[in-house]
mmCIF file of C-alpha atoms in Angstrom:
data_model
loop_
_atom_site.group_PDB
_atom_site.id
_atom_site.type_symbol
_atom_site.label_atom_id
_atom_site.label_comp_id
_atom_site.label_asym_id
_atom_site.label_seq_id
_atom_site.Cartn_x
_atom_site.Cartn_y
_atom_site.Cartn_z
ATOM 1 C CA MET P 272 15.302 -10.330 -21.086
ATOM 2 C CA SER P 273 11.948 -11.867 -18.697
ATOM 3 C CA THR P 274 9.299 -13.812 -20.601
ATOM 4 C CA HIS P 275 6.108 -12.527 -20.377
ATOM 5 C CA SER P 276 2.873 -14.948 -20.754
ATOM 6 C CA GLU P 277 -0.275 -13.946 -19.708
ATOM 7 C CA THR P 278 -0.847 -9.978 -21.348
ATOM 8 C CA ALA P 279 -0.563 -11.374 -25.202
ATOM 9 C CA PRO P 280 -2.477 -8.634 -27.522
ATOM 10 C CA GLY P 281 -5.916 -9.368 -28.260
ATOM 11 C CA ARG P 282 -6.671 -9.791 -23.832
ATOM 12 C CA PRO P 283 -7.677 -7.205 -21.377
ATOM 13 C CA GLY P 284 -5.078 -4.747 -20.737
ATOM 14 C CA PHE P 285 -3.898 -2.159 -17.746
ATOM 15 C CA LEU P 286 -4.054 1.651 -18.411
ATOM 16 C CA ALA P 287 -1.451 4.015 -16.735
ATOM 17 C CA LEU P 288 -1.934 7.477 -15.521
ATOM 18 C CA GLU P 289 0.955 9.647 -15.712
ATOM 19 C CA LEU P 290 0.446 11.860 -12.572
ATOM 20 C CA ASP P 291 3.996 14.760 -13.240
ATOM 21 C CA GLY P 292 2.542 18.624 -11.830
ATOM 22 C CA ASP P 293 -1.083 19.080 -12.843
ATOM 23 C CA GLY P 294 -0.658 17.731 -16.186
ATOM 24 C CA ALA P 295 0.929 17.187 -19.188
ATOM 25 C CA HIS P 296 0.688 20.657 -21.036
ATOM 26 C CA PRO P 297 2.954 23.037 -20.212
ATOM 27 C CA ALA P 298 -0.131 25.241 -18.737
ATOM 28 C CA ALA P 299 -1.603 22.652 -16.742
ATOM 29 C CA TRP P 300 -1.231 24.696 -14.124
ATOM 30 C CA ARG P 301 -3.201 27.677 -15.207
ATOM 31 C CA LYS P 302 -6.336 25.058 -15.062
ATOM 32 C CA ALA P 303 -5.888 23.352 -11.262
ATOM 33 C CA ARG P 304 -8.400 22.884 -9.522
ATOM 34 C CA HIS P 305 -6.103 24.479 -6.709
ATOM 35 C CA ALA P 306 -3.874 27.121 -5.934
ATOM 36 C CA PRO P 307 -0.597 26.845 -7.403
ATOM 37 C CA ASP P 308 0.686 26.764 -4.226
ATOM 38 C CA GLU P 309 -0.678 23.726 -2.888
ATOM 39 C CA LEU P 310 1.259 21.566 -6.006
ATOM 40 C CA LEU P 311 4.006 20.760 -3.460
ATOM 41 C CA ASN P 312 2.654 19.875 -0.420
ATOM 42 C CA GLY P 313 2.070 16.194 0.326
ATOM 43 C CA ALA P 314 -1.892 16.784 0.783
ATOM 44 C CA ARG P 315 -1.821 17.185 -3.537
ATOM 45 C CA ILE P 316 0.298 14.219 -4.068
ATOM 46 C CA ARG P 317 -2.000 11.864 -1.893
ATOM 47 C CA SER P 318 -5.686 12.984 -3.247
ATOM 48 C CA THR P 319 -4.357 13.168 -7.400
ATOM 49 C CA VAL P 320 -2.829 9.414 -6.691
ATOM 50 C CA LEU P 321 -5.336 7.920 -4.541
ATOM 51 C CA ALA P 322 -7.893 10.009 -7.276
ATOM 52 C CA ALA P 323 -5.941 7.626 -9.707
ATOM 53 C CA GLU P 324 -6.995 4.296 -7.529
ATOM 54 C CA SER P 325 -9.956 4.893 -7.320
ATOM 55 C CA ALA P 326 -10.816 5.560 -11.099
ATOM 56 C CA GLY P 327 -9.525 2.053 -11.481
ATOM 57 C CA PHE P 328 -6.032 2.493 -13.111
ATOM 58 C CA HIS P 329 -3.679 -0.116 -12.659
ATOM 59 C CA VAL P 330 -0.311 1.957 -13.058
ATOM 60 C CA ALA P 331 0.315 5.114 -11.333
ATOM 61 C CA THR P 332 4.218 7.130 -12.984
ATOM 62 C CA PHE P 333 5.876 9.561 -11.902
ATOM 63 C CA ALA P 334 8.268 11.963 -14.315
ATOM 64 C CA ASP P 335 11.414 13.375 -13.262
ATOM 65 C CA GLY P 336 14.113 16.179 -14.006
ATOM 66 C CA PRO P 337 14.860 19.799 -14.691
ATOM 67 C CA VAL P 338 11.515 22.132 -14.813
ATOM 68 C CA SER P 339 11.370 23.286 -18.298
ATOM 69 C CA SER P 340 11.943 27.199 -18.572
ATOM 70 C CA GLY P 341 9.402 29.779 -19.561
ATOM 71 C CA ARG P 342 6.019 31.444 -18.363
ATOM 72 C CA ASP P 343 4.960 28.182 -17.814
ATOM 73 C CA VAL P 344 6.672 27.055 -15.432
ATOM 74 C CA ALA P 345 5.675 23.852 -13.512
ATOM 75 C CA GLY P 346 6.721 22.529 -10.202
ATOM 76 C CA ARG P 347 7.777 19.097 -9.439
ATOM 77 C CA LEU P 348 9.274 17.068 -6.384
ATOM 78 C CA ASN P 349 11.160 13.751 -6.792
ATOM 79 C CA ALA P 350 10.083 11.083 -8.363
ATOM 80 C CA LEU P 351 10.983 8.257 -6.342
ATOM 81 C CA GLN P 352 10.788 10.128 -3.380
ATOM 82 C CA ARG P 353 6.555 10.795 -4.941
ATOM 83 C CA ALA P 354 5.730 7.207 -5.182
ATOM 84 C CA ALA P 355 7.806 6.296 -1.541
ATOM 85 C CA PHE P 356 5.099 8.880 -0.333
ATOM 86 C CA ALA P 357 2.112 7.409 -2.031
ATOM 87 C CA GLY P 358 3.103 3.488 -1.222
ATOM 88 C CA PRO P 359 1.448 3.801 2.059
ATOM 89 C CA VAL P 360 -1.168 5.496 1.535
ATOM 90 C CA THR P 361 -2.295 2.709 -1.896
ATOM 91 C CA SER P 362 -3.387 -0.299 -1.388
ATOM 92 C CA SER P 363 -3.367 -1.348 -5.868
ATOM 93 C CA ILE P 364 -1.612 0.713 -8.016
ATOM 94 C CA VAL P 365 1.717 0.284 -8.600
ATOM 95 C CA LEU P 366 3.832 2.735 -8.596
ATOM 96 C CA VAL P 367 6.596 3.506 -10.283
ATOM 97 C CA PRO P 368 8.761 6.727 -10.554
ATOM 98 C CA GLU P 369 10.966 7.877 -13.401
ATOM 99 C CA VAL P 370 14.574 7.431 -12.033
ATOM 100 C CA ASP P 371 17.885 8.690 -14.292
ATOM 101 C CA THR P 372 20.491 5.824 -14.983
ATOM 102 C CA VAL P 373 23.387 8.426 -16.272
ATOM 103 C CA TYR P 374 24.177 11.151 -13.464
ATOM 104 C CA THR P 375 22.345 9.132 -10.120
ATOM 105 C CA GLU P 376 24.441 6.855 -8.348
ATOM 106 C CA PRO P 377 23.717 2.863 -10.138
ATOM 107 C CA PHE P 378 23.873 1.682 -6.189
ATOM 108 C CA HIS P 379 22.002 4.551 -4.470
ATOM 109 C CA VAL P 380 18.832 3.742 -7.574
ATOM 110 C CA SER P 381 18.931 0.118 -6.484
ATOM 111 C CA THR P 382 18.490 0.468 -3.025
ATOM 112 C CA GLN P 383 16.250 3.119 -3.298
ATOM 113 C CA LEU P 384 13.875 1.497 -5.541
ATOM 114 C CA ALA P 385 14.223 -1.618 -3.156
ATOM 115 C CA SER P 386 12.869 0.195 -0.347
ATOM 116 C CA LEU P 387 9.963 1.183 -2.792
ATOM 117 C CA ASP P 388 9.229 -1.773 -3.438
ATOM 118 C CA LEU P 389 8.926 -2.456 0.460
ATOM 119 C CA VAL P 390 6.916 -0.270 1.113
ATOM 120 C CA SER P 391 4.601 -0.259 -0.917
ATOM 121 C CA GLY P 392 3.664 -4.781 -1.031
ATOM 122 C CA GLY P 393 5.405 -5.333 -4.196
ATOM 123 C CA ARG P 394 3.153 -2.529 -6.247
ATOM 124 C CA ALA P 395 6.709 -1.176 -7.244
ATOM 125 C CA GLY P 396 8.639 -0.508 -11.029
ATOM 126 C CA TRP P 397 11.591 1.528 -12.462
ATOM 127 C CA LEU P 398 10.991 3.671 -15.466
ATOM 128 C CA VAL P 399 14.386 4.038 -17.022
ATOM 129 C CA ALA P 400 15.533 7.806 -18.269
ATOM 130 C CA ALA P 401 18.712 8.202 -19.885
ATOM 131 C CA SER P 402 19.307 12.139 -19.487
ATOM 132 C CA GLY P 403 21.026 13.701 -22.506
ATOM 133 C CA SER P 404 20.732 17.176 -21.220
ATOM 134 C CA ALA P 405 24.082 19.140 -21.118
ATOM 135 C CA GLU P 406 22.342 21.267 -18.661
ATOM 136 C CA GLU P 407 21.631 18.349 -16.158
ATOM 137 C CA ALA P 408 25.788 16.976 -16.534
ATOM 138 C CA ALA P 409 26.667 20.129 -16.216
ATOM 139 C CA ALA P 410 24.292 20.358 -12.959
ATOM 140 C CA VAL P 411 26.017 17.761 -11.386
ATOM 141 C CA GLY P 412 29.722 18.453 -12.833
ATOM 142 C CA ARG P 413 29.578 15.500 -15.133
ATOM 143 C CA SER P 414 30.841 14.834 -18.671
ATOM 144 C CA PHE P 415 27.935 14.987 -21.152
ATOM 145 C CA ALA P 416 27.008 12.314 -22.140
ATOM 146 C CA GLU P 417 25.168 11.400 -25.917
ATOM 147 C CA GLY P 418 24.682 8.589 -28.116
ATOM 148 C CA ALA P 419 25.268 5.355 -27.943
ATOM 149 C CA ALA P 420 26.845 6.161 -24.174
ATOM 150 C CA LEU P 421 23.392 7.218 -22.931
ATOM 151 C CA ALA P 422 22.078 3.500 -24.309
ATOM 152 C CA GLN P 423 25.006 1.849 -22.583
ATOM 153 C CA GLU P 424 25.165 3.774 -19.530
ATOM 154 C CA ALA P 425 21.681 2.981 -18.801
ATOM 155 C CA ALA P 426 22.152 -1.031 -19.267
ATOM 156 C CA ALA P 427 24.742 -0.646 -16.765
ATOM 157 C CA SER P 428 23.019 1.053 -14.161
ATOM 158 C CA VAL P 429 20.244 -1.196 -14.318
ATOM 159 C CA ASP P 430 22.752 -4.688 -14.311
ATOM 160 C CA VAL P 431 24.227 -3.187 -11.508
ATOM 161 C CA GLY P 432 20.531 -2.417 -9.918
ATOM 162 C CA ARG P 433 18.901 -5.709 -11.096
ATOM 163 C CA ARG P 434 22.546 -8.006 -9.339
ATOM 164 C CA LEU P 435 22.010 -6.113 -6.168
ATOM 165 C CA TRP P 436 18.332 -6.842 -6.039
ATOM 166 C CA ASP P 437 19.786 -10.231 -6.064
ATOM 167 C CA SER P 438 22.893 -10.115 -3.348
ATOM 168 C CA TRP P 439 20.605 -10.777 -0.710
ATOM 169 C CA GLU P 440 18.926 -14.376 -1.208
ATOM 170 C CA ASP P 441 15.367 -14.073 -0.035
ATOM 171 C CA ASP P 442 15.671 -15.942 3.294
ATOM 172 C CA ALA P 443 19.252 -13.624 4.365
ATOM 173 C CA VAL P 444 17.103 -12.346 6.905
ATOM 174 C CA ILE P 445 16.397 -14.795 9.949
ATOM 175 C CA ARG P 446 15.900 -12.615 12.913
ATOM 176 C CA ASP P 447 17.217 -15.711 15.529
ATOM 177 C CA VAL P 448 16.895 -13.312 18.407
ATOM 178 C CA ALA P 449 18.259 -16.194 20.742
ATOM 179 C CA SER P 450 21.336 -16.603 18.750
ATOM 180 C CA GLY P 451 21.334 -12.880 18.347
ATOM 181 C CA ARG P 452 21.685 -13.303 14.902
ATOM 182 C CA TYR P 453 20.004 -10.906 12.514
ATOM 183 C CA LEU P 454 21.277 -12.123 9.106
ATOM 184 C CA ASP P 455 23.047 -15.022 7.950
ATOM 185 C CA VAL P 456 26.035 -13.399 5.856
ATOM 186 C CA ASP P 457 26.072 -17.225 4.059
ATOM 187 C CA LYS P 458 23.468 -15.569 2.245
ATOM 188 C CA LEU P 459 24.901 -12.114 1.105
ATOM 189 C CA HIS P 460 26.902 -11.939 -2.474
ATOM 190 C CA TYR P 461 29.316 -9.767 -3.975
ATOM 191 C CA VAL P 462 27.871 -8.386 -6.853
ATOM 192 C CA ASP P 463 31.739 -7.289 -8.452
ATOM 193 C CA PHE P 464 30.402 -5.603 -11.300
ATOM 194 C CA GLU P 465 32.442 -3.809 -13.561
ATOM 195 C CA THR P 466 31.620 -1.861 -16.660
ATOM 196 C CA PRO P 467 33.300 -2.836 -19.451
ATOM 197 C CA ALA P 468 36.830 -1.561 -21.238
ATOM 198 C CA ASP P 469 34.676 -0.434 -23.939
ATOM 199 C CA PHE P 470 32.337 1.604 -22.107
ATOM 200 C CA ALA P 471 31.701 5.138 -23.011
ATOM 201 C CA GLY P 472 31.428 6.955 -19.646
ATOM 202 C CA THR P 473 33.332 6.930 -16.975
ATOM 203 C CA ARG P 474 34.138 3.631 -15.709
ATOM 204 C CA TYR P 475 33.404 2.293 -12.375
ATOM 205 C CA SER P 476 32.536 -0.301 -9.931
ATOM 206 C CA VAL P 477 30.048 -1.690 -7.530
ATOM 207 C CA LYS P 478 31.293 -4.042 -5.108
ATOM 208 C CA GLY P 479 28.051 -4.825 -3.342
ATOM 209 C CA PRO P 480 26.071 -6.671 -1.414
ATOM 210 C CA SER P 481 22.950 -3.842 -0.686
ATOM 211 C CA ILE P 482 22.688 -2.857 2.206
ATOM 212 C CA ILE P 483 18.448 -3.455 2.122
ATOM 213 C CA PRO P 484 17.515 -6.899 1.848
ATOM 214 C CA ARG P 485 15.926 -8.282 -1.353
ATOM 215 C CA PRO P 486 12.628 -6.559 -3.109
ATOM 216 C CA LEU P 487 9.469 -8.405 -2.079
ATOM 217 C CA GLN P 488 9.208 -9.381 -6.227
ATOM 218 C CA GLY P 489 13.083 -10.060 -6.418
ATOM 219 C CA GLN P 490 13.606 -7.920 -8.880
ATOM 220 C CA LEU P 491 11.483 -4.659 -9.318
ATOM 221 C CA PRO P 492 10.005 -5.047 -13.399
ATOM 222 C CA VAL P 493 12.002 -2.436 -15.363
ATOM 223 C CA VAL P 494 10.226 0.257 -17.794
ATOM 224 C CA ALA P 495 12.002 2.019 -21.394
ATOM 225 C CA GLN P 496 11.190 3.820 -23.697
ATOM 226 C CA ALA P 497 11.501 1.494 -27.153
ATOM 227 C CA GLY P 498 15.448 1.636 -28.622
ATOM 228 C CA LEU P 499 16.605 2.927 -25.512
ATOM 229 C CA LEU P 500 17.432 -1.321 -23.590
ATOM 230 C CA PRO P 501 17.442 -3.310 -26.241
ATOM 231 C CA SER P 502 17.592 -5.966 -23.733
ATOM 232 C CA ASN P 503 17.006 -6.411 -19.542
ATOM 233 C CA VAL P 504 13.581 -4.632 -20.234
ATOM 234 C CA ASP P 505 10.193 -5.404 -19.080
ATOM 235 C CA VAL P 506 8.084 -3.436 -20.288
ATOM 236 C CA VAL P 507 9.207 -1.118 -23.127
ATOM 237 C CA LEU P 508 6.905 2.072 -24.279
ATOM 238 C CA ALA P 509 6.030 3.043 -27.911
ATOM 239 C CA SER P 510 5.246 6.430 -29.513
ATOM 240 C CA ALA P 511 4.084 7.109 -32.764
ATOM 241 C CA PRO P 512 3.403 10.857 -34.110
ATOM 242 C CA THR P 513 -0.282 10.370 -34.282
ATOM 243 C CA PRO P 514 -3.270 8.726 -33.000
ATOM 244 C CA SER P 515 -3.872 6.536 -36.234
ATOM 245 C CA LEU P 516 -0.038 5.678 -36.016
ATOM 246 C CA LEU P 517 0.172 4.480 -32.461
ATOM 247 C CA ALA P 518 -1.380 1.084 -33.115
ATOM 248 C CA ALA P 519 0.755 -0.020 -35.961
ATOM 249 C CA GLU P 520 4.317 1.320 -34.177
ATOM 250 C CA VAL P 521 2.944 -1.382 -31.164
ATOM 251 C CA ALA P 522 3.109 -4.051 -34.043
ATOM 252 C CA GLU P 523 6.781 -2.359 -35.079
ATOM 253 C CA VAL P 524 8.049 -2.509 -31.580
ATOM 254 C CA ARG P 525 6.697 -6.268 -30.932
ATOM 255 C CA ARG P 526 8.576 -7.475 -34.052
ATOM 256 C CA ALA P 527 11.492 -5.900 -33.088
ATOM 257 C CA ILE P 528 11.621 -7.112 -29.348
ATOM 258 C CA ALA P 529 11.654 -9.796 -31.388
ATOM 259 C CA GLY P 530 13.886 -9.952 -34.037
ATOM 260 C CA GLY P 531 11.270 -9.822 -36.394
ATOM 261 C CA GLY P 532 9.778 -12.877 -35.934
ATOM 262 C CA ALA P 533 6.032 -12.888 -35.356
ATOM 263 C CA VAL P 534 4.649 -9.724 -33.880
ATOM 264 C CA VAL P 535 2.396 -12.000 -31.158
ATOM 265 C CA GLY P 536 3.066 -13.321 -27.740
ATOM 266 C CA GLY P 537 6.622 -13.625 -25.676
ATOM 267 C CA GLY P 538 9.483 -10.517 -24.906
ATOM 268 C CA PRO P 539 8.478 -7.623 -22.911
ATOM 269 C CA ALA P 540 5.244 -6.289 -22.654
ATOM 270 C CA VAL P 541 4.472 -3.259 -25.174
ATOM 271 C CA VAL P 542 3.119 0.001 -24.027
ATOM 272 C CA ALA P 543 1.001 2.495 -26.065
ATOM 273 C CA GLU P 544 2.282 6.159 -24.863
ATOM 274 C CA LEU P 545 -1.038 8.948 -25.418
ATOM 275 C CA ASP P 546 -1.570 12.115 -25.318
ATOM 276 C CA VAL P 547 -5.196 12.873 -24.123
ATOM 277 C CA VAL P 548 -7.231 16.249 -24.335
ATOM 278 C CA LEU P 549 -11.105 15.773 -23.847
ATOM 279 C CA ASP P 550 -14.273 17.507 -23.601
ATOM 280 C CA SER P 551 -14.381 18.905 -19.601
ATOM 281 C CA ARG P 552 -17.352 20.464 -18.045
ATOM 282 C CA GLY P 553 -19.375 21.898 -21.563
ATOM 283 C CA GLN P 554 -15.903 22.861 -22.913
ATOM 284 C CA SER P 555 -14.902 20.928 -26.389
ATOM 285 C CA ALA P 556 -11.431 19.286 -26.284
ATOM 286 C CA SER P 557 -10.094 21.443 -28.879
ATOM 287 C CA ALA P 558 -11.082 24.989 -27.466
ATOM 288 C CA ARG P 559 -9.441 23.649 -24.350
ATOM 289 C CA LEU P 560 -6.285 22.976 -26.337
ATOM 290 C CA ALA P 561 -6.335 26.364 -28.067
ATOM 291 C CA GLU P 562 -6.999 28.087 -24.689
ATOM 292 C CA LEU P 563 -3.958 26.394 -23.483
ATOM 293 C CA ASP P 564 -1.833 26.912 -26.337
ATOM 294 C CA ALA P 565 -2.417 30.982 -25.969
ATOM 295 C CA PHE P 566 -0.670 31.239 -23.152
ATOM 296 C CA THR P 567 2.649 27.913 -23.949
ATOM 297 C CA PRO P 568 1.876 25.824 -27.056
ATOM 298 C CA TRP P 569 2.047 21.937 -26.169
ATOM 299 C CA SER P 570 5.386 20.108 -28.289
ATOM 300 C CA SER P 571 5.440 16.158 -27.338
ATOM 301 C CA SER P 572 6.665 13.311 -29.631
ATOM 302 C CA ARG P 573 3.717 11.075 -27.946
ATOM 303 C CA ALA P 574 0.241 10.830 -30.346
ATOM 304 C CA ARG P 575 -2.153 13.151 -28.859
ATOM 305 C CA PHE P 576 -6.179 12.388 -28.721
ATOM 306 C CA ILE P 577 -8.625 15.006 -28.817
ATOM 307 C CA GLY P 578 -12.447 14.788 -28.501
ATOM 308 C CA THR P 579 -15.217 13.268 -25.997
ATOM 309 C CA ALA P 580 -14.736 9.930 -23.749
ATOM 310 C CA ALA P 581 -17.052 7.727 -25.740
ATOM 311 C CA GLU P 582 -14.633 8.807 -28.368
ATOM 312 C CA LEU P 583 -11.655 7.715 -26.663
ATOM 313 C CA VAL P 584 -13.619 4.932 -24.809
ATOM 314 C CA ASP P 585 -13.274 3.665 -28.793
ATOM 315 C CA PHE P 586 -10.238 4.705 -29.471
ATOM 316 C CA LEU P 587 -8.600 2.763 -26.467
ATOM 317 C CA ALA P 588 -11.017 -0.588 -26.866
ATOM 318 C CA GLU P 589 -9.209 -1.100 -30.233
ATOM 319 C CA LEU P 590 -5.828 0.178 -29.131
ATOM 320 C CA LEU P 591 -5.782 -2.441 -25.946
ATOM 321 C CA ALA P 592 -5.822 -5.574 -28.824
ATOM 322 C CA VAL P 593 -2.767 -4.955 -29.833
ATOM 323 C CA ALA P 594 -1.053 -3.218 -27.375
ATOM 324 C CA ASP P 595 -0.576 -4.590 -23.206
ATOM 325 C CA GLY P 596 -1.021 -1.366 -21.773
ATOM 326 C CA VAL P 597 -1.798 2.634 -22.669
ATOM 327 C CA ARG P 598 0.083 5.514 -20.138
ATOM 328 C CA LEU P 599 -2.216 8.475 -20.612
ATOM 329 C CA HIS P 600 -0.608 12.119 -20.434
ATOM 330 C CA PRO P 601 -3.880 13.945 -18.913
ATOM 331 C CA ALA P 602 -3.154 17.354 -20.233
ATOM 332 C CA VAL P 603 -4.817 18.584 -17.199
ATOM 333 C CA LEU P 604 -4.808 16.697 -14.122
ATOM 334 C CA ASP P 605 -8.043 17.929 -12.759
ATOM 335 C CA ALA P 606 -10.309 17.769 -15.726
ATOM 336 C CA GLU P 607 -9.300 14.898 -17.637
ATOM 337 C CA LEU P 608 -9.005 12.380 -14.954
ATOM 338 C CA GLU P 609 -12.654 13.347 -14.331
ATOM 339 C CA GLU P 610 -13.731 12.619 -17.106
ATOM 340 C CA LEU P 611 -11.606 9.262 -17.196
ATOM 341 C CA ALA P 612 -12.844 8.604 -14.016
ATOM 342 C CA GLN P 613 -16.203 8.552 -14.947
ATOM 343 C CA LEU P 614 -17.098 8.136 -18.249
ATOM 344 C CA VAL P 615 -13.788 5.851 -19.447
ATOM 345 C CA LEU P 616 -12.507 3.126 -17.133
ATOM 346 C CA PRO P 617 -16.067 2.365 -16.650
ATOM 347 C CA GLU P 618 -17.325 1.657 -20.395
ATOM 348 C CA LEU P 619 -13.880 0.081 -20.707
ATOM 349 C CA ARG P 620 -14.601 -2.114 -18.061
ATOM 350 C CA ARG P 621 -17.861 -3.146 -18.916
ATOM 351 C CA ARG P 622 -16.849 -4.037 -22.233
ATOM 352 C CA GLY P 623 -13.764 -6.286 -20.794
ATOM 353 C CA ALA P 624 -11.132 -4.592 -21.804
ATOM 354 C CA LEU P 625 -9.579 -4.444 -18.729
ATOM 355 C CA LYS P 626 -7.523 -6.735 -16.489
ATOM 356 C CA PRO P 627 -8.845 -6.513 -12.961
ATOM 357 C CA VAL P 628 -7.357 -4.779 -10.821
ATOM 358 C CA ALA P 629 -6.055 -6.628 -7.441
ATOM 359 C CA GLN P 630 -5.636 -5.585 -3.961
ATOM 360 C CA GLY P 631 -2.305 -6.427 -2.238
ATOM 361 C CA GLY P 632 -1.147 -7.289 -5.892
ATOM 362 C CA THR P 633 2.804 -6.719 -7.490
ATOM 363 C CA PHE P 634 3.322 -5.089 -10.740
ATOM 364 C CA ARG P 635 5.054 -8.469 -11.431
ATOM 365 C CA GLU P 636 1.463 -10.549 -11.124
ATOM 366 C CA LEU P 637 -0.225 -7.371 -13.280
ATOM 367 C CA LEU P 638 2.504 -7.794 -16.326
ATOM 368 C CA GLY P 639 1.859 -11.806 -15.952
ATOM 369 C CA LEU P 640 6.122 -12.329 -14.406
ATOM 370 C CA GLU P 641 7.240 -14.952 -12.791
ATOM 371 C CA ARG P 642 8.911 -13.879 -9.264
ATOM 372 C CA PRO P 643 12.430 -15.199 -9.927
ATOM 373 C CA ARG P 644 14.910 -16.518 -7.467
ATOM 374 C CA SER P 645 18.369 -14.490 -7.078
ATOM 375 C CA ARG P 646 21.193 -15.128 -9.682
ATOM 376 C CA TYR P 647 22.903 -16.075 -6.406
ATOM 377 C CA ALA P 648 21.015 -18.626 -4.227
ATOM 378 C CA SER P 649 21.791 -22.031 -4.811
ATOM 379 C CA VAL P 650 19.651 -24.476 -5.545
ATOM 380 C CA GLY P 651 17.080 -25.610 -2.708
ATOM 381 C CA SER P 652 18.075 -22.598 -0.248
ATOM 382 C CA GLU P 653 15.484 -20.621 -1.179
ATOM 383 C CA ASN P 654 12.152 -21.003 -0.426
#
């Protein structure tokens, strides 16, 4: 578990925005301000992530997994690919794709995420997912994992990823034209990972080293839902059934991380999850939600804020006093992002509730995490 030193409760926090599809509501595509067939093209991905960055969001997340069934079927491209596409066209916003740990090869996950970190200039993270869906297992011809097995598979995948990121020392690439040597092979290391004997899923081993250099951050910050990874995580996502319970849940997650000890200081960052429906262009949030729900009711395990931009500012200011950050899930991305950009983030920044946006900064820097040395490097062998 990484040491988290600069985002203690009461200090300015950060805001993340989920950019999946046209919004979190299943009927969001009906209210999107573009033609339905534009959802899956590069221009749409580019415009939404740039709009989030321009608004001042610190982090963009990208959901993944199978689309829902029913008459409001949303389109979705691969999350990691979307984040990689967004890397070179953005300059400050952190890019965190959701990547499954159960049905995706850990070696490939590690190298793809390291590549994202390289192309984004150190602005990448990993939102760990562990699918317990029988349909997803069947789609890839794998056995079904559930319960404790999911957490064990996720922990093993994250461990593999972290070892592979360390398998190249920072100065392994020497590019010595005179000698014709690109690499110093003595600075590449075998990770020799094996799943434990009591592993719930199919056992495997990873020899390594990685096939690409160490990520710019050394280790990408790992983000996970509370309870999925009891250790080896940098950001924990906290959810509650209602907004009024969310701050208490953040505090409870902190206590759990600290083993029941002090609530303040130390441990990974805690980020609150919040669905958002706002008044927009003269229509009340409740009326907008009722209209959307008439097509398909919106079911979510997250707390849901329904109201005006001014009311959301007050709520977020209080929430950011106890949480390190908040991840917003807009009902309709086009509508909510417009209100957030024009009315919510500027006022939160004026109140001093938000961290500054750092051009060229890394995700680790946003979280107050130091860049770690490779576990395989000998003392004095790295810069």
